[in-house]
Short mmCIF file of C-alpha atoms in Angstrom, two decimals:
data_model
loop_
_atom_site.label_atom_id
_atom_site.label_comp_id
_atom_site.label_asym_id
_atom_site.label_seq_id
_atom_site.Cartn_x
_atom_site.Cartn_y
_atom_site.Cartn_z
CA MET A 1 -88.20 6.50 6.85
CA ASP A 2 -87.65 3.93 9.55
CA VAL A 3 -86.16 5.70 12.62
CA ARG A 4 -84.33 2.56 13.78
CA ALA A 5 -82.61 2.15 10.37
CA SER A 6 -81.44 5.78 10.53
CA ASP A 7 -80.01 5.25 14.03
CA ARG A 8 -78.10 2.16 12.82
CA LYS A 9 -76.48 4.16 9.95
CA LYS A 10 -75.35 6.90 12.37
CA ARG A 11 -73.89 4.28 14.75
CA ASP A 12 -72.00 2.58 11.88
CA ARG A 13 -70.50 5.92 10.77
CA LEU A 14 -69.34 6.62 14.33
CA LEU A 15 -67.66 3.21 14.53
CA LEU A 16 -65.74 3.88 11.31
CA LEU A 17 -64.25 7.17 12.58
CA PRO A 18 -61.42 5.61 14.71
CA LEU A 19 -60.37 3.39 11.80
CA CYS A 20 -60.20 6.42 9.52
CA PHE A 21 -57.98 8.25 12.01
CA VAL A 22 -55.58 5.26 12.22
CA LEU A 23 -55.36 5.00 8.44
CA ALA A 24 -54.80 8.73 8.13
CA GLY A 25 -52.04 8.60 10.75
CA ALA A 26 -50.29 5.79 8.93
CA VAL A 27 -50.43 7.70 5.66
CA LEU A 28 -49.11 10.90 7.25
CA GLY A 29 -46.29 9.04 9.09
CA LEU A 30 -47.69 9.73 12.55
CA THR A 31 -47.41 6.19 13.86
CA ALA A 32 -45.13 5.33 16.79
CA GLY A 33 -41.37 5.41 16.11
CA PRO A 34 -38.63 7.90 15.26
CA VAL A 35 -39.40 10.54 12.65
CA GLN A 36 -36.74 11.24 10.03
CA ALA A 37 -36.43 12.87 6.64
CA ALA A 38 -35.78 10.74 3.60
CA GLY A 39 -32.09 9.73 3.39
CA GLU A 40 -31.33 11.07 6.87
CA PRO A 41 -29.79 8.68 9.47
CA ALA A 42 -32.17 7.51 12.19
CA SER A 43 -31.61 8.28 15.87
CA LEU A 44 -30.63 5.19 17.84
CA GLN A 45 -30.65 7.30 21.00
CA ALA A 46 -34.42 7.75 20.65
CA LEU A 47 -34.92 3.99 20.44
CA VAL A 48 -32.67 3.41 23.46
CA ASP A 49 -34.45 6.05 25.54
CA ALA A 50 -37.87 4.58 24.68
CA ALA A 51 -36.92 0.98 25.59
CA GLU A 52 -37.73 -0.34 29.06
CA GLU A 53 -34.90 -1.45 31.33
CA GLY A 54 -34.00 -5.13 31.00
CA THR A 55 -35.80 -5.65 27.68
CA VAL A 56 -34.52 -6.74 24.28
CA LEU A 57 -34.19 -3.87 21.81
CA ARG A 58 -33.95 -5.17 18.25
CA ILE A 59 -32.41 -2.71 15.82
CA PRO A 60 -33.63 -3.19 12.23
CA GLU A 61 -31.43 -2.76 9.20
CA GLY A 62 -30.45 0.84 8.64
CA ARG A 63 -27.98 3.62 9.24
CA TYR A 64 -28.15 5.31 12.65
CA VAL A 65 -26.38 8.41 13.81
CA GLY A 66 -24.47 8.77 17.08
CA PRO A 67 -23.48 9.68 19.61
CA VAL A 68 -25.48 7.15 21.63
CA VAL A 69 -25.30 6.80 25.42
CA ILE A 70 -26.64 3.61 27.03
CA ARG A 71 -27.36 4.06 30.73
CA LYS A 72 -29.63 1.08 31.43
CA PRO A 73 -29.17 -2.70 31.09
CA LEU A 74 -30.64 -3.44 27.67
CA ARG A 75 -30.02 -6.28 25.27
CA ILE A 76 -29.45 -4.36 22.07
CA GLN A 77 -29.39 -6.69 19.08
CA GLY A 78 -28.87 -5.79 15.45
CA ASP A 79 -29.38 -8.08 12.51
CA GLY A 80 -25.84 -7.60 11.26
CA LYS A 81 -26.93 -4.81 8.91
CA ALA A 82 -27.52 -2.05 11.44
CA GLN A 83 -24.75 0.56 11.17
CA VAL A 84 -24.06 3.34 13.68
CA VAL A 85 -21.98 6.28 12.44
CA ASN A 86 -20.29 9.02 14.43
CA GLY A 87 -21.69 12.41 15.21
CA ASP A 88 -19.60 15.50 15.74
CA GLU A 89 -18.10 14.81 19.18
CA GLY A 90 -17.61 12.04 21.73
CA PRO A 91 -17.67 8.26 21.36
CA VAL A 92 -19.98 6.87 18.70
CA ILE A 93 -21.49 4.63 21.43
CA ARG A 94 -20.84 5.01 25.16
CA LEU A 95 -21.93 2.13 27.40
CA GLU A 96 -22.33 3.33 30.98
CA ALA A 97 -24.69 0.59 32.12
CA SER A 98 -23.76 -2.70 33.79
CA GLY A 99 -25.25 -6.03 32.74
CA ALA A 100 -26.05 -4.91 29.19
CA GLU A 101 -25.49 -6.69 25.87
CA LEU A 102 -24.55 -5.24 22.50
CA LYS A 103 -24.69 -7.66 19.57
CA GLY A 104 -24.73 -7.71 15.78
CA ILE A 105 -24.05 -4.01 15.15
CA GLY A 106 -21.55 -2.21 12.95
CA ILE A 107 -19.84 0.97 14.13
CA GLU A 108 -18.16 3.35 11.72
CA ASP A 109 -16.09 6.29 12.90
CA THR A 110 -15.18 8.46 9.90
CA ARG A 111 -13.23 11.06 11.88
CA GLU A 112 -9.53 11.39 11.02
CA ASP A 113 -8.60 11.62 14.67
CA PRO A 114 -6.44 8.98 16.41
CA ASP A 115 -7.97 10.00 19.77
CA SER A 116 -11.59 9.44 18.70
CA VAL A 117 -13.42 6.45 20.20
CA ALA A 118 -15.86 4.17 18.41
CA LEU A 119 -17.15 2.32 21.52
CA GLU A 120 -16.41 3.38 25.09
CA VAL A 121 -17.28 1.14 28.04
CA ALA A 122 -17.49 2.48 31.58
CA GLY A 123 -19.75 -0.23 33.06
CA SER A 124 -19.12 -3.76 34.29
CA GLY A 125 -20.55 -7.20 33.57
CA ASN A 126 -21.47 -6.37 29.97
CA ARG A 127 -21.23 -8.60 26.90
CA LEU A 128 -20.11 -7.30 23.51
CA ASN A 129 -20.56 -9.82 20.73
CA ASN A 130 -20.36 -9.95 16.94
CA LEU A 131 -19.54 -6.29 16.34
CA THR A 132 -17.68 -4.75 13.40
CA ILE A 133 -15.77 -1.53 13.93
CA ALA A 134 -13.97 0.67 11.39
CA THR A 135 -11.96 3.59 12.77
CA GLN A 136 -8.72 5.54 12.71
CA GLY A 137 -9.02 6.10 16.46
CA PHE A 138 -9.72 3.66 19.31
CA GLY A 139 -11.92 0.70 18.49
CA ILE A 140 -13.10 -0.16 22.03
CA ARG A 141 -11.86 1.71 25.09
CA PHE A 142 -12.43 0.61 28.71
CA TYR A 143 -11.91 2.73 31.78
CA GLN A 144 -12.41 1.15 35.22
CA ALA A 145 -14.72 -1.40 33.60
CA HIS A 146 -14.58 -4.89 35.07
CA GLU A 147 -15.71 -8.44 34.22
CA ASN A 148 -16.90 -7.67 30.72
CA ILE A 149 -16.83 -10.20 27.86
CA LEU A 150 -15.74 -9.22 24.34
CA GLU A 151 -15.99 -11.89 21.67
CA HIS A 152 -16.16 -12.28 17.89
CA ILE A 153 -15.46 -8.60 17.26
CA HIS A 154 -13.75 -7.40 14.08
CA ILE A 155 -11.85 -4.12 14.35
CA GLU A 156 -10.25 -2.64 11.25
CA GLY A 157 -8.13 0.50 11.03
CA THR A 158 -9.20 2.78 8.22
CA THR A 159 -5.69 4.09 7.49
CA VAL A 160 -3.45 1.60 5.71
CA GLN A 161 0.31 1.69 6.19
CA ALA A 162 2.94 -1.02 6.15
CA THR A 163 4.62 -1.77 9.49
CA GLY A 164 8.12 -1.47 8.02
CA LEU A 165 8.92 2.24 7.70
CA SER A 166 11.95 3.86 6.17
CA GLN A 167 13.82 6.57 8.07
CA ASP A 168 12.09 9.27 6.03
CA GLU A 169 8.55 8.03 6.69
CA GLU A 170 6.39 9.25 9.55
CA PRO A 171 4.05 6.64 11.07
CA VAL A 172 0.35 7.28 10.61
CA GLU A 173 -1.26 8.11 13.93
CA ARG A 174 -3.81 5.48 14.95
CA GLY A 175 -5.59 4.37 18.10
CA ASN A 176 -5.55 0.96 19.79
CA GLY A 177 -7.95 -1.77 18.76
CA ILE A 178 -9.03 -2.76 22.31
CA ASP A 179 -7.71 -0.50 25.08
CA LEU A 180 -8.13 -1.28 28.79
CA LEU A 181 -7.14 1.15 31.54
CA GLU A 182 -7.50 0.20 35.21
CA SER A 183 -9.92 -2.54 34.22
CA ASP A 184 -9.87 -6.01 35.81
CA ARG A 185 -10.99 -9.57 35.04
CA ASN A 186 -12.25 -8.89 31.53
CA GLN A 187 -12.34 -11.63 28.88
CA ILE A 188 -11.22 -10.79 25.34
CA LEU A 189 -12.01 -13.83 23.21
CA ASN A 190 -11.77 -14.74 19.51
CA ASN A 191 -11.54 -11.24 18.08
CA ARG A 192 -9.86 -10.08 14.86
CA ILE A 193 -7.91 -6.81 14.81
CA SER A 194 -5.82 -5.31 12.02
CA ASN A 195 -4.12 -2.08 11.05
CA MET A 196 -4.27 -0.44 14.48
CA PHE A 197 -1.59 1.13 16.73
CA ASP A 198 -1.63 -1.64 19.35
CA GLY A 199 -4.03 -4.50 18.80
CA ILE A 200 -4.90 -5.18 22.47
CA TYR A 201 -3.45 -2.85 25.11
CA ILE A 202 -3.86 -3.32 28.87
CA GLU A 203 -2.53 -0.85 31.43
CA LYS A 204 -2.82 -1.24 35.21
CA GLY A 205 -5.23 -4.16 34.91
CA THR A 206 -5.40 -7.37 36.95
CA GLY A 207 -6.59 -10.84 36.01
CA ASN A 208 -7.59 -10.12 32.41
CA ARG A 209 -7.83 -12.99 29.92
CA ILE A 210 -6.85 -12.69 26.24
CA GLU A 211 -7.57 -15.85 24.27
CA GLY A 212 -8.03 -16.93 20.66
CA ASN A 213 -7.49 -13.49 19.11
CA MET A 214 -5.67 -12.52 15.90
CA VAL A 215 -3.81 -9.22 15.47
CA THR A 216 -2.08 -8.24 12.22
CA GLU A 217 -0.49 -5.18 10.58
CA SER A 218 -0.21 -3.21 13.85
CA ARG A 219 2.61 -1.96 16.08
CA TYR A 220 2.35 -4.30 19.10
CA GLY A 221 -0.11 -7.16 18.77
CA TYR A 222 -0.60 -7.64 22.53
CA HIS A 223 0.78 -4.99 24.88
CA LEU A 224 0.80 -5.14 28.69
CA MET A 225 1.97 -2.24 30.88
CA PHE A 226 2.04 -2.23 34.70
CA SER A 227 -0.45 -5.10 34.85
CA ARG A 228 -0.71 -8.29 36.89
CA ASP A 229 -1.72 -11.89 36.27
CA THR A 230 -2.80 -11.50 32.66
CA ALA A 231 -3.35 -14.67 30.60
CA ILE A 232 -2.41 -14.45 26.90
CA THR A 233 -3.35 -17.85 25.52
CA GLY A 234 -3.85 -19.33 22.06
CA ASN A 235 -3.55 -16.06 20.14
CA THR A 236 -1.92 -15.20 16.82
CA GLY A 237 0.24 -12.19 16.04
CA SER A 238 1.51 -11.76 12.50
CA ARG A 239 3.14 -8.99 10.45
CA ASN A 240 3.27 -6.57 13.37
CA VAL A 241 6.35 -4.76 14.66
CA THR A 242 6.17 -6.95 17.80
CA GLY A 243 3.92 -9.92 18.45
CA ALA A 244 3.64 -9.51 22.24
CA MET A 245 5.17 -6.74 24.36
CA ILE A 246 5.18 -7.48 28.11
CA MET A 247 6.57 -4.50 30.04
CA ALA A 248 6.76 -3.66 33.75
CA ASP A 249 4.45 -6.61 34.36
CA GLU A 250 4.13 -9.29 37.01
CA GLY A 251 2.60 -12.74 36.78
CA ALA A 252 1.65 -12.78 33.09
CA GLN A 253 1.22 -16.14 31.36
CA VAL A 254 2.04 -16.16 27.65
CA THR A 255 1.16 -19.70 26.55
CA GLY A 256 0.26 -21.53 23.35
CA ASN A 257 0.48 -18.54 21.03
CA ASP A 258 1.73 -18.24 17.46
CA PHE A 259 3.94 -15.23 16.69
CA ALA A 260 5.16 -15.26 13.09
CA LYS A 261 6.57 -12.90 10.45
CA GLN A 262 7.35 -9.90 12.61
CA SER A 263 10.26 -8.97 10.35
CA ALA A 264 9.51 -5.85 8.27
CA ASN A 265 10.75 -3.41 10.92
CA ALA A 266 14.37 -3.12 12.06
CA THR A 267 13.28 -3.62 15.70
CA ALA A 268 10.76 -6.40 15.02
CA GLN A 269 10.46 -9.35 17.39
CA GLY A 270 8.06 -12.14 18.22
CA ILE A 271 8.04 -11.63 22.01
CA LEU A 272 9.52 -8.75 24.01
CA LEU A 273 9.93 -8.98 27.78
CA PHE A 274 11.13 -5.90 29.64
CA ASP A 275 11.27 -5.36 33.41
CA VAL A 276 9.05 -8.32 34.30
CA LYS A 277 8.67 -10.68 37.26
CA ARG A 278 7.13 -14.16 37.58
CA VAL A 279 6.23 -14.31 33.88
CA LEU A 280 5.67 -17.68 32.19
CA VAL A 281 6.38 -18.03 28.45
CA GLU A 282 5.46 -21.59 27.46
CA ASN A 283 4.47 -23.65 24.40
CA ASN A 284 4.60 -20.76 21.95
CA ARG A 285 5.58 -21.03 18.29
CA VAL A 286 7.83 -18.11 17.34
CA GLU A 287 8.77 -18.31 13.67
CA GLY A 288 10.12 -16.09 10.92
CA ASN A 289 10.72 -12.98 13.02
CA ARG A 290 13.74 -10.72 12.97
CA LEU A 291 14.24 -11.53 16.68
CA GLY A 292 12.43 -14.46 18.25
CA ILE A 293 12.41 -13.29 21.87
CA TYR A 294 14.09 -10.30 23.47
CA ALA A 295 14.33 -10.45 27.27
CA GLN A 296 15.79 -7.64 29.36
CA THR A 297 15.60 -7.05 33.11
CA LEU A 298 13.61 -10.11 34.08
CA ARG A 299 13.41 -11.91 37.39
CA ASP A 300 11.94 -15.27 38.41
CA THR A 301 10.69 -15.80 34.87
CA THR A 302 10.37 -19.11 33.00
CA ILE A 303 10.79 -19.57 29.26
CA LYS A 304 10.14 -23.20 28.46
CA ASN A 305 8.90 -25.63 25.82
CA ASN A 306 8.74 -23.01 23.07
CA ARG A 307 9.76 -23.47 19.45
CA PHE A 308 11.95 -20.72 17.98
CA MET A 309 12.28 -21.34 14.24
CA ARG A 310 13.69 -19.46 11.24
CA ASN A 311 14.27 -16.20 13.08
CA PHE A 312 17.34 -14.08 12.34
CA LEU A 313 18.19 -14.18 16.06
CA GLY A 314 16.52 -16.80 18.26
CA ILE A 315 16.92 -15.24 21.72
CA GLN A 316 18.62 -12.16 23.08
CA MET A 317 18.81 -11.88 26.87
CA THR A 318 20.47 -9.39 29.18
CA ASP A 319 20.21 -8.28 32.82
CA ALA A 320 18.49 -11.52 33.73
CA GLU A 321 18.84 -13.21 37.11
CA GLY A 322 17.05 -16.14 38.71
CA ASN A 323 15.25 -17.28 35.55
CA ARG A 324 14.77 -20.60 33.76
CA LEU A 325 15.36 -21.29 30.05
CA THR A 326 14.55 -24.94 29.46
CA GLY A 327 12.95 -27.37 27.03
CA ASN A 328 12.99 -24.97 24.07
CA ASP A 329 13.76 -25.88 20.45
CA PHE A 330 16.04 -23.50 18.54
CA VAL A 331 15.83 -24.56 14.91
CA ALA A 332 17.09 -22.91 11.69
CA ASN A 333 17.75 -19.51 13.25
CA VAL A 334 20.56 -17.51 11.62
CA ILE A 335 21.96 -16.73 15.07
CA GLN A 336 20.72 -18.93 17.89
CA ALA A 337 21.37 -16.77 20.94
CA GLN A 338 23.06 -13.73 22.33
CA ALA A 339 23.14 -13.12 26.04
CA VAL A 340 25.13 -11.47 28.78
CA ALA A 341 25.81 -14.18 31.32
CA GLU A 342 24.25 -13.46 34.70
CA ALA A 343 24.29 -15.42 37.94
CA GLY A 344 21.45 -17.64 39.09
CA ASN A 345 19.87 -18.53 35.74
CA ILE A 346 19.10 -22.17 34.97
CA ILE A 347 19.72 -22.86 31.27
CA GLU A 348 19.42 -26.53 30.34
CA HIS A 349 17.67 -29.16 28.24
CA ASN A 350 17.20 -26.93 25.19
CA PHE A 351 17.80 -28.18 21.64
CA TRP A 352 20.19 -26.24 19.41
CA ASP A 353 20.31 -27.46 15.84
CA ASP A 354 23.80 -26.04 15.23
CA PHE A 355 25.26 -28.29 17.93
CA GLY A 356 26.20 -31.93 17.49
CA GLY A 357 26.72 -32.84 21.16
CA LEU A 358 28.01 -36.05 22.71
CA ASP A 359 25.67 -38.43 24.53
CA LEU A 360 27.73 -41.06 26.33
CA GLN A 361 24.87 -42.11 28.63
CA GLY A 362 22.28 -42.60 25.89
CA ASP A 363 19.72 -40.49 27.76
CA GLY A 364 19.17 -37.95 24.98
CA ILE A 365 21.15 -35.25 26.81
CA SER A 366 24.58 -34.14 25.68
CA ASP A 367 27.46 -34.54 28.10
CA LEU A 368 29.07 -31.50 26.49
CA PRO A 369 27.61 -28.04 27.11
CA TYR A 370 26.32 -25.80 24.34
CA ARG A 371 27.85 -22.36 24.16
CA SER A 372 26.31 -19.71 21.92
CA ASN A 373 28.60 -17.80 19.62
CA SER A 374 27.74 -14.13 19.21
CA PHE A 375 30.84 -13.19 17.21
CA PHE A 376 29.02 -12.83 13.87
CA LEU A 377 26.20 -10.77 15.37
CA SER A 378 28.52 -8.37 17.19
CA LEU A 379 30.62 -8.02 14.03
CA THR A 380 27.67 -7.22 11.77
CA ASP A 381 26.20 -4.81 14.34
CA GLU A 382 29.32 -2.69 13.93
CA THR A 383 29.63 -3.25 10.16
CA PRO A 384 26.32 -4.38 8.59
CA ALA A 385 28.01 -5.02 5.21
CA TYR A 386 29.72 -8.07 6.73
CA GLN A 387 26.36 -9.87 6.60
CA LEU A 388 27.39 -10.80 3.05
CA PHE A 389 29.87 -13.25 4.59
CA PHE A 390 27.29 -15.21 6.56
CA GLY A 391 28.12 -18.93 6.33
CA ALA A 392 31.43 -18.32 4.57
CA PRO A 393 34.29 -20.67 5.59
CA GLY A 394 36.42 -17.71 6.66
CA MET A 395 33.67 -16.40 8.93
CA LEU A 396 33.23 -19.83 10.52
CA PHE A 397 36.99 -19.94 11.16
CA LEU A 398 36.90 -16.50 12.78
CA GLU A 399 33.93 -17.50 14.95
CA GLY A 400 35.90 -20.47 16.25
CA LEU A 401 38.99 -18.36 16.79
CA PHE A 402 37.49 -15.30 18.51
CA GLY A 403 33.92 -16.12 19.41
CA SER A 404 34.11 -18.53 22.34
CA GLY A 405 34.37 -17.81 26.01
CA THR A 406 33.12 -14.25 25.84
CA ARG A 407 30.90 -12.56 28.38
CA GLU A 408 28.10 -12.45 25.81
CA ASP A 409 27.89 -16.21 25.45
CA LEU A 410 24.84 -18.15 26.60
CA VAL A 411 25.72 -21.60 27.97
CA ASP A 412 23.34 -24.57 28.11
CA GLN A 413 24.92 -27.02 30.55
CA ALA A 414 22.83 -30.02 29.41
CA PRO A 415 21.48 -29.53 25.87
CA LEU A 416 19.11 -31.99 24.22
CA MET A 417 20.35 -34.20 21.40
CA LYS A 418 17.01 -34.05 19.56
CA PRO A 419 14.31 -31.38 19.38
CA ARG A 420 11.64 -31.72 22.01
CA ALA A 421 8.89 -31.59 19.35
CA ALA A 422 10.42 -34.58 17.53
CA ALA A 423 10.73 -36.51 20.79
CA GLU A 424 7.09 -35.87 21.67
CA THR A 425 6.01 -37.00 18.22
CA ALA A 426 8.12 -40.12 18.44
CA GLU A 427 6.99 -41.26 21.89
CA PRO A 428 3.47 -42.38 20.94
CA ALA A 429 4.95 -44.30 18.01
CA ALA A 430 7.24 -46.45 20.17
CA GLY A 431 4.82 -49.37 20.03
CA GLY A 432 4.70 -49.01 16.25
CA ARG A 433 8.50 -49.26 16.04
CA TRP A 434 8.50 -52.52 18.02
CA ALA A 435 5.75 -53.86 15.77
CA SER A 436 7.83 -52.98 12.71
CA ILE A 437 10.87 -54.71 14.20
CA LEU A 438 8.84 -57.86 14.98
CA CYS A 439 7.29 -57.85 11.51
CA GLY A 440 10.75 -57.49 9.93
CA ALA A 441 12.08 -60.40 11.99
CA LEU A 442 9.19 -62.63 10.90
CA LEU A 443 9.75 -61.71 7.25
CA LEU A 444 13.46 -62.49 7.62
CA ALA A 445 12.69 -65.85 9.19
CA ALA A 446 10.18 -66.66 6.44
CA SER A 447 12.73 -65.72 3.78
CA GLY A 448 15.29 -68.00 5.44
CA LEU A 449 12.90 -70.93 5.44
CA ILE A 450 12.11 -70.42 1.77
CA PHE A 451 15.82 -70.29 0.98
CA ILE A 452 16.54 -73.49 2.93
CA LYS A 453 13.64 -75.37 1.32
CA GLY A 454 14.73 -74.16 -2.10
CA GLY A 455 18.23 -75.49 -1.48
CA LYS A 456 16.97 -78.91 -0.40
CA ALA A 457 14.72 -79.17 -3.45
CA GLN A 458 17.77 -78.77 -5.68
#
């Protein structure tokens, strides 16, 4: 036998040995990656621990078990089908790192505990995007976490209960959707939250921005406590107990929001202001609530250019000094206003659709003041059955007889003759009106000429 041929066969067998080991490892499941039994959730913590700092960690479709702690700046991206479920204790995911990103992941907390947390953030400068969270506890909780961005997150409470409870019903205990404590300059953008305790709650935070969110079927949609300079802009609150609750706050800006259908609960309102300073409430649409806006103990606050429509009570204000109520439209409310008159408030240039007014100057402002009449409301507060007489001729007579000049009247010294919204709509069309007038005049002249020529022909 040729010696060289024998040596070649031995060398070929030696070269095949590594390949055999690789194939055997693949068959036996010994390749790199987490090991798990069939049907058992995978460990996301193992994947996080194995990833290098600053890299992108892509999470494939699957069900992963928590708790998971992220301590380094990773970009963790799911494909929308990666689901992380809770373990026995602690947050399902805790983000302690700064400069990290969490995107495209679902989080499910099955614990029946209102104090449980689906996602806890203790770092700063992170971005949370396109997450779905189902929980009975807190959806996302921040503690001393600053300059984070939360956007396109859907948080759903797993316990369903209507917001209007009877006296015999106990409210189901739930956590807040997004909860910030001592956290500053965070941006909460374009999120959807439903069936939680409070939708978005901020306590002792400064400079946070809440924009483009929707909160439904919760207690308070947007709730501020002991915070400063928060911007609540372009949000929607519907079918909650209260659309926005601003309490013990300074410098908040509540602008361009839509608060509708907070009416199922006896204490429901679109906007509630309590013990606030330097707050701006502007360009909001507040419609179909039991109470449009309730304002108590406010200073240096401006409520302007809002539209209060189809509420049972448009505005209720008490213990208010040095504030401005101007440019608002009060349309189709059962009761327009109830207020205890205080010194130093400027109340003018609002439109009240239950007031005819008298405009001698032709400037769109009534020369007669508008005075609210709270007689019906005070009467029905004492005897609710009298609500049956709303709009009755006898009730209108009694309102005129007893309801004027009381301490609870709100007085607009210079009310508008037309709603501000109608005036704004009409202004751009002024040129069109002149064109219509000119066209009508030309048609009239042409008709006259035809008539004259017709007469001469006869």
